Short mmCIF file of C-alpha atoms in Angstrom, two decimals:
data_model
loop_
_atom_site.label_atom_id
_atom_site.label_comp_id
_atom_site.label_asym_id
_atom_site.label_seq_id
_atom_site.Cartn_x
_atom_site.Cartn_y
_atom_site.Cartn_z
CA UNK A 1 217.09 49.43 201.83
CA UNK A 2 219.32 50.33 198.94
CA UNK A 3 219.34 49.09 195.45
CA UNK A 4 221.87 46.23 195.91
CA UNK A 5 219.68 44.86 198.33
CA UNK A 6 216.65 44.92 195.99
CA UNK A 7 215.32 43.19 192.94
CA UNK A 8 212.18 43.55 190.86
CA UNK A 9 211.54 40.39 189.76
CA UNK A 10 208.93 38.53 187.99
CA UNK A 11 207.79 34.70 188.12
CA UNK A 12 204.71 33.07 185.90
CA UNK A 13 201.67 31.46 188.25
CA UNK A 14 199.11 29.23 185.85
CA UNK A 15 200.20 31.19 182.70
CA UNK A 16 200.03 35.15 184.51
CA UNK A 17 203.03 36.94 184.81
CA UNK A 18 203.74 37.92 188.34
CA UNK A 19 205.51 40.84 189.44
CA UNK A 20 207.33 40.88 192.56
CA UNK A 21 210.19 41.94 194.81
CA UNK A 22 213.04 40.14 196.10
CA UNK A 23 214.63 41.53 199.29
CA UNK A 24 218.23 40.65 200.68
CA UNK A 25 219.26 42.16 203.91
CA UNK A 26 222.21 44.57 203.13
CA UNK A 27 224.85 42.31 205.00
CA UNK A 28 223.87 39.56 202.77
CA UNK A 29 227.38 38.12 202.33
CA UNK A 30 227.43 36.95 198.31
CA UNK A 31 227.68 32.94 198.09
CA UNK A 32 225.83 32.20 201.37
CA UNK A 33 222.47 30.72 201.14
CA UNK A 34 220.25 32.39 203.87
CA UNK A 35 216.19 31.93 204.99
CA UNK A 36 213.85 32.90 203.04
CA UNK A 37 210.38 33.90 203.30
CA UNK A 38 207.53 34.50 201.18
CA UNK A 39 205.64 37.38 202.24
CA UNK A 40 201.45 37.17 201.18
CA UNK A 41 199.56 40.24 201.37
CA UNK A 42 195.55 40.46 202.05
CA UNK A 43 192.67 42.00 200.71
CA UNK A 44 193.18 44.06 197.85
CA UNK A 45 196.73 44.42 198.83
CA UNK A 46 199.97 44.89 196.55
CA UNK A 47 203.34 44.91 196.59
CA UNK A 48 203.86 48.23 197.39
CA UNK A 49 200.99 48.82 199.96
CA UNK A 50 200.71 47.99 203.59
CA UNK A 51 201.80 44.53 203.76
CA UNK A 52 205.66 45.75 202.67
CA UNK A 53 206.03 47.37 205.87
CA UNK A 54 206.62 44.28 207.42
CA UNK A 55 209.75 43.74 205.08
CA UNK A 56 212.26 46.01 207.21
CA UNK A 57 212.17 44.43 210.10
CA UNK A 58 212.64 41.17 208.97
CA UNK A 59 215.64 42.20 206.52
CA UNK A 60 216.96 43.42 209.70
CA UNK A 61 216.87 39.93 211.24
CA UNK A 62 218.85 38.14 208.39
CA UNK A 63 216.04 36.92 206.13
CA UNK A 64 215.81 37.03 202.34
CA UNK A 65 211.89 38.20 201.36
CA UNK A 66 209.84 38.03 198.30
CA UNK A 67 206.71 40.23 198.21
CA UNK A 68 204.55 39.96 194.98
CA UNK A 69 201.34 40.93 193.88
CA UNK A 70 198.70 38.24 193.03
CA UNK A 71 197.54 38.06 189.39
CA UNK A 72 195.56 40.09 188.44
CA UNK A 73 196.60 43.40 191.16
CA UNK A 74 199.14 45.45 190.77
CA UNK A 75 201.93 44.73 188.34
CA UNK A 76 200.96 41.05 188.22
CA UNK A 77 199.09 39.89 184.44
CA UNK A 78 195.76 38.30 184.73
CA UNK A 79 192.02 39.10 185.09
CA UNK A 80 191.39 42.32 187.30
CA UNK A 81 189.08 43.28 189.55
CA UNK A 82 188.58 39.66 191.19
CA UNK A 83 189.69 37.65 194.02
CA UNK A 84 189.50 33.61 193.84
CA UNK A 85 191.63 32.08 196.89
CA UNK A 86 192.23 29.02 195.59
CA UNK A 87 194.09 31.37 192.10
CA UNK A 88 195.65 33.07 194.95
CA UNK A 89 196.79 30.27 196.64
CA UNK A 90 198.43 29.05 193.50
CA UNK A 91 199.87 32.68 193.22
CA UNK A 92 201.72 31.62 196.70
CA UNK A 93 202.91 28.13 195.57
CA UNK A 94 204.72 29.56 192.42
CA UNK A 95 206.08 32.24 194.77
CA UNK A 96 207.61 29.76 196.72
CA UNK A 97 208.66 27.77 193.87
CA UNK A 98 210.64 30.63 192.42
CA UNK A 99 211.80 31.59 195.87
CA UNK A 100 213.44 28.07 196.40
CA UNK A 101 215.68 28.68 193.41
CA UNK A 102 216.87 32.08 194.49
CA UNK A 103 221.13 31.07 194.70
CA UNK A 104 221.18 33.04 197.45
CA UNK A 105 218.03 31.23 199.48
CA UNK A 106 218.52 27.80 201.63
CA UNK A 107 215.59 25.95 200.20
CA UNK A 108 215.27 23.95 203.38
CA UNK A 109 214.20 26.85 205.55
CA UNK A 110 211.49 28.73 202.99
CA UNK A 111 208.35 29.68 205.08
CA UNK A 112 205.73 31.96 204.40
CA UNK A 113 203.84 34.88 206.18
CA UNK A 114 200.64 35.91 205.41
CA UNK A 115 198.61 38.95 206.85
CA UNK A 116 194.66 39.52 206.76
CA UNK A 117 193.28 37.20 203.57
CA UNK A 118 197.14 36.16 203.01
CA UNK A 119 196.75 34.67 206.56
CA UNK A 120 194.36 31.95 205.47
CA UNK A 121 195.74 31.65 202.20
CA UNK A 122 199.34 30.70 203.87
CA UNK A 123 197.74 27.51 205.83
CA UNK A 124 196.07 26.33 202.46
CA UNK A 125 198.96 26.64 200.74
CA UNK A 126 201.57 24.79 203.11
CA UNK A 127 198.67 22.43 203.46
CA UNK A 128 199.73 21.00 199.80
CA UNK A 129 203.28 22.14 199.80
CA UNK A 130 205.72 20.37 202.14
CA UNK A 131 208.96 22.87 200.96
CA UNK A 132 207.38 25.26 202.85
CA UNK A 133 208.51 24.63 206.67
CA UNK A 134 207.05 26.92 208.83
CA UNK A 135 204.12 29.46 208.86
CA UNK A 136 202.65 32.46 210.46
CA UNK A 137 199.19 33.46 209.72
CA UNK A 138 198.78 36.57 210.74
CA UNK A 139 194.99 38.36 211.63
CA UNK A 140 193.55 35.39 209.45
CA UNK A 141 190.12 34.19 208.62
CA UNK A 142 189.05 30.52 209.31
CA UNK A 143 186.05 30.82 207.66
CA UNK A 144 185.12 33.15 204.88
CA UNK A 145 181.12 32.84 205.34
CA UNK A 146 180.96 33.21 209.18
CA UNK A 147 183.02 35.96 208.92
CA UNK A 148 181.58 37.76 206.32
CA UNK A 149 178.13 37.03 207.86
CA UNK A 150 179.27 38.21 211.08
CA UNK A 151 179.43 41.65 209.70
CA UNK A 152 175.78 42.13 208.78
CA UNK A 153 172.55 41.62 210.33
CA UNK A 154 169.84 38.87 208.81
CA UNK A 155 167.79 41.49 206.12
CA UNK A 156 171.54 42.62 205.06
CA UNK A 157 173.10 38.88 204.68
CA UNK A 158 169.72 37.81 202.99
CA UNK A 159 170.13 40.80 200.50
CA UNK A 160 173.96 39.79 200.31
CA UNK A 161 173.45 36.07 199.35
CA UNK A 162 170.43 37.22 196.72
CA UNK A 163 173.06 39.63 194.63
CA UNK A 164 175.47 36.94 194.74
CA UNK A 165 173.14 34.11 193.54
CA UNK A 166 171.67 36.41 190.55
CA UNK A 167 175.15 37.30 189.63
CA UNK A 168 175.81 33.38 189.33
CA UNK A 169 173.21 32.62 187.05
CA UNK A 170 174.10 36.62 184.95
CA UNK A 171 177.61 35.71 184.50
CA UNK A 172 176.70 31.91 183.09
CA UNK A 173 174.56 34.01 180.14
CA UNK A 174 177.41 37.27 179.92
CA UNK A 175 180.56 36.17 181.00
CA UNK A 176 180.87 38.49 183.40
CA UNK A 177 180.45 39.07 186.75
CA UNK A 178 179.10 42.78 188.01
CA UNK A 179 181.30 44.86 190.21
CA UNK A 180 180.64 45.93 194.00
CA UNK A 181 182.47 48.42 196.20
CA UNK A 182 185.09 46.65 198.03
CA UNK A 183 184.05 48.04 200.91
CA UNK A 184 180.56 46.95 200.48
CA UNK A 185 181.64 43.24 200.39
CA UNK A 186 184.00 43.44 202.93
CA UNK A 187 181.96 46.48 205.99
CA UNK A 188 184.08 48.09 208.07
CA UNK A 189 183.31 50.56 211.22
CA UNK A 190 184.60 54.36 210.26
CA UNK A 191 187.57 54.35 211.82
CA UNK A 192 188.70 50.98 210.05
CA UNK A 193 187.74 52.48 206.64
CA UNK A 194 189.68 55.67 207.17
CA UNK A 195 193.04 53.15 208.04
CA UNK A 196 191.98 51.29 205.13
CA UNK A 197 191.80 53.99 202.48
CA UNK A 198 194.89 55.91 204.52
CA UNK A 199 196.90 53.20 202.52
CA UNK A 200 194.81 51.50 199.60
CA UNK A 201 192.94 53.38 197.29
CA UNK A 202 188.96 52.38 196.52
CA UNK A 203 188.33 49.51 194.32
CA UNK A 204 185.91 47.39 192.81
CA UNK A 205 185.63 43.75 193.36
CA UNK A 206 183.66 41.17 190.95
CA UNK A 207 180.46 39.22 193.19
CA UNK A 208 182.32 36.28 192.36
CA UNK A 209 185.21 37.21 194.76
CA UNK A 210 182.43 37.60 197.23
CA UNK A 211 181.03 33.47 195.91
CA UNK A 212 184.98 32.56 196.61
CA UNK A 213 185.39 34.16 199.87
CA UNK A 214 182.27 32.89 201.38
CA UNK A 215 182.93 29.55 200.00
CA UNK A 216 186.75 29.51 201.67
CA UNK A 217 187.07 27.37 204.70
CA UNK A 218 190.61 27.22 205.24
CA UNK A 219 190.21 26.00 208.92
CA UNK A 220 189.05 23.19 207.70
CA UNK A 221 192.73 22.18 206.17
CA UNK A 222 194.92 23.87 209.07
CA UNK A 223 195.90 20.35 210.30
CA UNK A 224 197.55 19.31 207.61
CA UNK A 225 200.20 21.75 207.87
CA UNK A 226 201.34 19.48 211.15
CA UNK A 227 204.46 18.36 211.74
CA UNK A 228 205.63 21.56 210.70
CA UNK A 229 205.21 24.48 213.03
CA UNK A 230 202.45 27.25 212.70
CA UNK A 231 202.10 30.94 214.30
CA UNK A 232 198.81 32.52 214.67
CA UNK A 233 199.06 36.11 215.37
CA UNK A 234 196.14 38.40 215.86
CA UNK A 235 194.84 41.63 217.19
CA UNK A 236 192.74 41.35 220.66
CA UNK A 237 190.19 44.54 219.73
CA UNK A 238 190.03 44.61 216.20
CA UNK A 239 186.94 44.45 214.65
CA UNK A 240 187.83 43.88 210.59
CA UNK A 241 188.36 40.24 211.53
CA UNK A 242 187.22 39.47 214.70
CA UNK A 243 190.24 37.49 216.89
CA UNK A 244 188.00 34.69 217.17
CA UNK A 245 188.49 33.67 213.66
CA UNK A 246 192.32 33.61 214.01
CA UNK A 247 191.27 31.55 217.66
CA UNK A 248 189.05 28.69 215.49
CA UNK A 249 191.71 27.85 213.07
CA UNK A 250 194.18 27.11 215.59
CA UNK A 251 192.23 24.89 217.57
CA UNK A 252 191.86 22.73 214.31
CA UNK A 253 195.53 22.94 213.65
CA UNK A 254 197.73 19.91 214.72
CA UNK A 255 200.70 20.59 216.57
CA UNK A 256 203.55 22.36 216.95
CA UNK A 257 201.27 25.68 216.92
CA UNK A 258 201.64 29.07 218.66
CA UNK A 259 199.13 31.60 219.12
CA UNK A 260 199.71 35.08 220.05
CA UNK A 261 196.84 37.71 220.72
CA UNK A 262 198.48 40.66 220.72
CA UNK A 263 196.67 43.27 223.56
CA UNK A 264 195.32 46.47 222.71
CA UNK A 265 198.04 48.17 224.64
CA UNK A 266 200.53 47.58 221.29
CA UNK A 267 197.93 47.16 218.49
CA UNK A 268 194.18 48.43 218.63
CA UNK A 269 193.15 48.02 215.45
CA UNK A 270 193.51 46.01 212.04
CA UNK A 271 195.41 48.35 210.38
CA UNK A 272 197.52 49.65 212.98
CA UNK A 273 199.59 46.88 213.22
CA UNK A 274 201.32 47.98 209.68
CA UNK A 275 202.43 51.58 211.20
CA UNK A 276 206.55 51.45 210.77
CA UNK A 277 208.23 53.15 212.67
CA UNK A 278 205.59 51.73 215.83
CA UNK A 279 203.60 48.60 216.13
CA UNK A 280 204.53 46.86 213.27
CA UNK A 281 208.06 46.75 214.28
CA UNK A 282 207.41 45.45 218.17
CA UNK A 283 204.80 42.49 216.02
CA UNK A 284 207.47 41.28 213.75
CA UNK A 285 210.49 41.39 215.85
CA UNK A 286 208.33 38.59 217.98
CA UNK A 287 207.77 36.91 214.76
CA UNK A 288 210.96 36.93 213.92
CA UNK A 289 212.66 35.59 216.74
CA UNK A 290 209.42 33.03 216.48
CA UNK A 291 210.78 31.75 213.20
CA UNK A 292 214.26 31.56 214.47
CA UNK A 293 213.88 29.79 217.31
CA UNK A 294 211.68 27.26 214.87
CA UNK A 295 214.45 27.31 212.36
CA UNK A 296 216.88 25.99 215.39
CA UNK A 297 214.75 23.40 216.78
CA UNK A 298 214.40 21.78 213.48
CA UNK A 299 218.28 21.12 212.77
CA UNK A 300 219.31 18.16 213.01
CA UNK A 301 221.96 17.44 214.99
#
């Protein structure tokens, strides 16, 4: 990518300044308005981290991209250390709203991407945005408590739930909320964790982004993303969000939906799928002709 094909840019979401990146693919042609996607990265991601390796291969396919990091991460203004879905959610909607206005972007063929958390938060936001008109959701949760449960056994998601509660009724008397290893709220096996921090530095996360996440049931609003099309992409063996997740939120989708598990012989694990040159670009050169062949059926004639 060279610089004429890349933009910082920034955008406001509820008051925050957001930083982000606009991407055009270096045969843009100047005065054509081309697709345009919003690209939503997941837990603790940024702009810069793993969820911009999926931004090559889709420049190479003709699309426009915006990456951006939510408020409060990265470059983005707002209150650190935290993550509330429905604030990133928002985050998504003003992408899109800035992305719409891009001179160079068709506004009638915006869709979004979103990979890990971003997958969920891409079906919640399409649920209450009709510009957006497609989506993938890609290695998503459909429900934040059965998936954080699912990593711990009973005496650990008793212990879990406690902490969270006492922070509730702390923060009402402090105003704040304590701070937790992220990788205490959200377990991974060793081999995960060493992908993990292999590309995102250690952070700490408020209990009240822990409250949010278990309280997010984005399943629960997948249908009303129908009549426009969905793709749910996930990893067969992985084990930071089990493919079952990905598996319950389509099945309360409406139609037109795709689902594609992708099998351990291209992707083993979560983080794998990011690796460019390798998996990553195999995954999204599927997606991408996914979103094309979407784009075409929904022409009118």
């Amino acid at each position: 990518m060279n610089e004429r094909s890349t933009e910082k840019v920034e955008f406001f979401s509820d008051g925050s300044r957001i930083a982000g990146v606009f991407y055009l693919p270096e045969n843009y042609r100047p005065g054509t308005r081309i697709s345009g996607i919003v690209i939503c990265g997941g837990y603790t991601s940024d702009k810069e981290g793993r969820s911009a390796q999926i931004v090559p291969p889709l420049l190479q396919a003709g699309f426009a991209c915006l990456i951006f990091d939510y408020r409060g991460w990265g470059e983005s203004e707002g209150n650190r250390n935290r993550i509330i879905c429905s604030e990133q959610v928002e985050d998504i909607q003003s992408a899109t709203s800035y992305l719409v206005q891009r001179e160079e972007v068709n506004p009638e063929t915006v869709g979004l991407i979103g990979l890990s958390l971003g997958g969920p938060h891409v079906i919640s936001a399409a649920a209450e945005d009709l510009r957006v008109k497609y989506v993938v959701s890609m290695w998503g949760l459909g429900d934040g408590e059965r998936w954080l449960r699912g990593m711990r056994n009973l005496v650990e998601w008793r212990k879990f739930q406690e902490a969270i509660e006492q922070d509730k009724l702390e923060r009402v008397v402090t105003g704040k909320s304590k701070l937790w290893d992220s990788l205490d709220i959200l377990l991974m096996n060793e081999k995960e964790k060493a992908a993990y921090l292999s590309t995102h530095k250690k952070v700490e996360l408020s209990l009240s982004s822990a409250e949010s996440l278990i309280n997010y049931k984005p399943e629960t609003v997948a249908n009303r993303v129908s009549p426009r099309p969905i793709f749910f992409v996930h990893t067969e063996t992985e084990l930071v969000v089990p493919f079952e997740e990905t598996v319950s939120m389509y099945r309360m989708a409406g139609e037109p939906k795709d689902l594609w598990i992708i099998p351990p012989s291209l992707v083993t694990m979560h983080f794998d799928v990011y690796k460019s040159p390798g998996p990553c670009d195999e995954v999204m050169k599927t997606v991408a002709e996914w979103i094309k062949a979407k784009l075409q059926t929904s022409r009118p004639d």
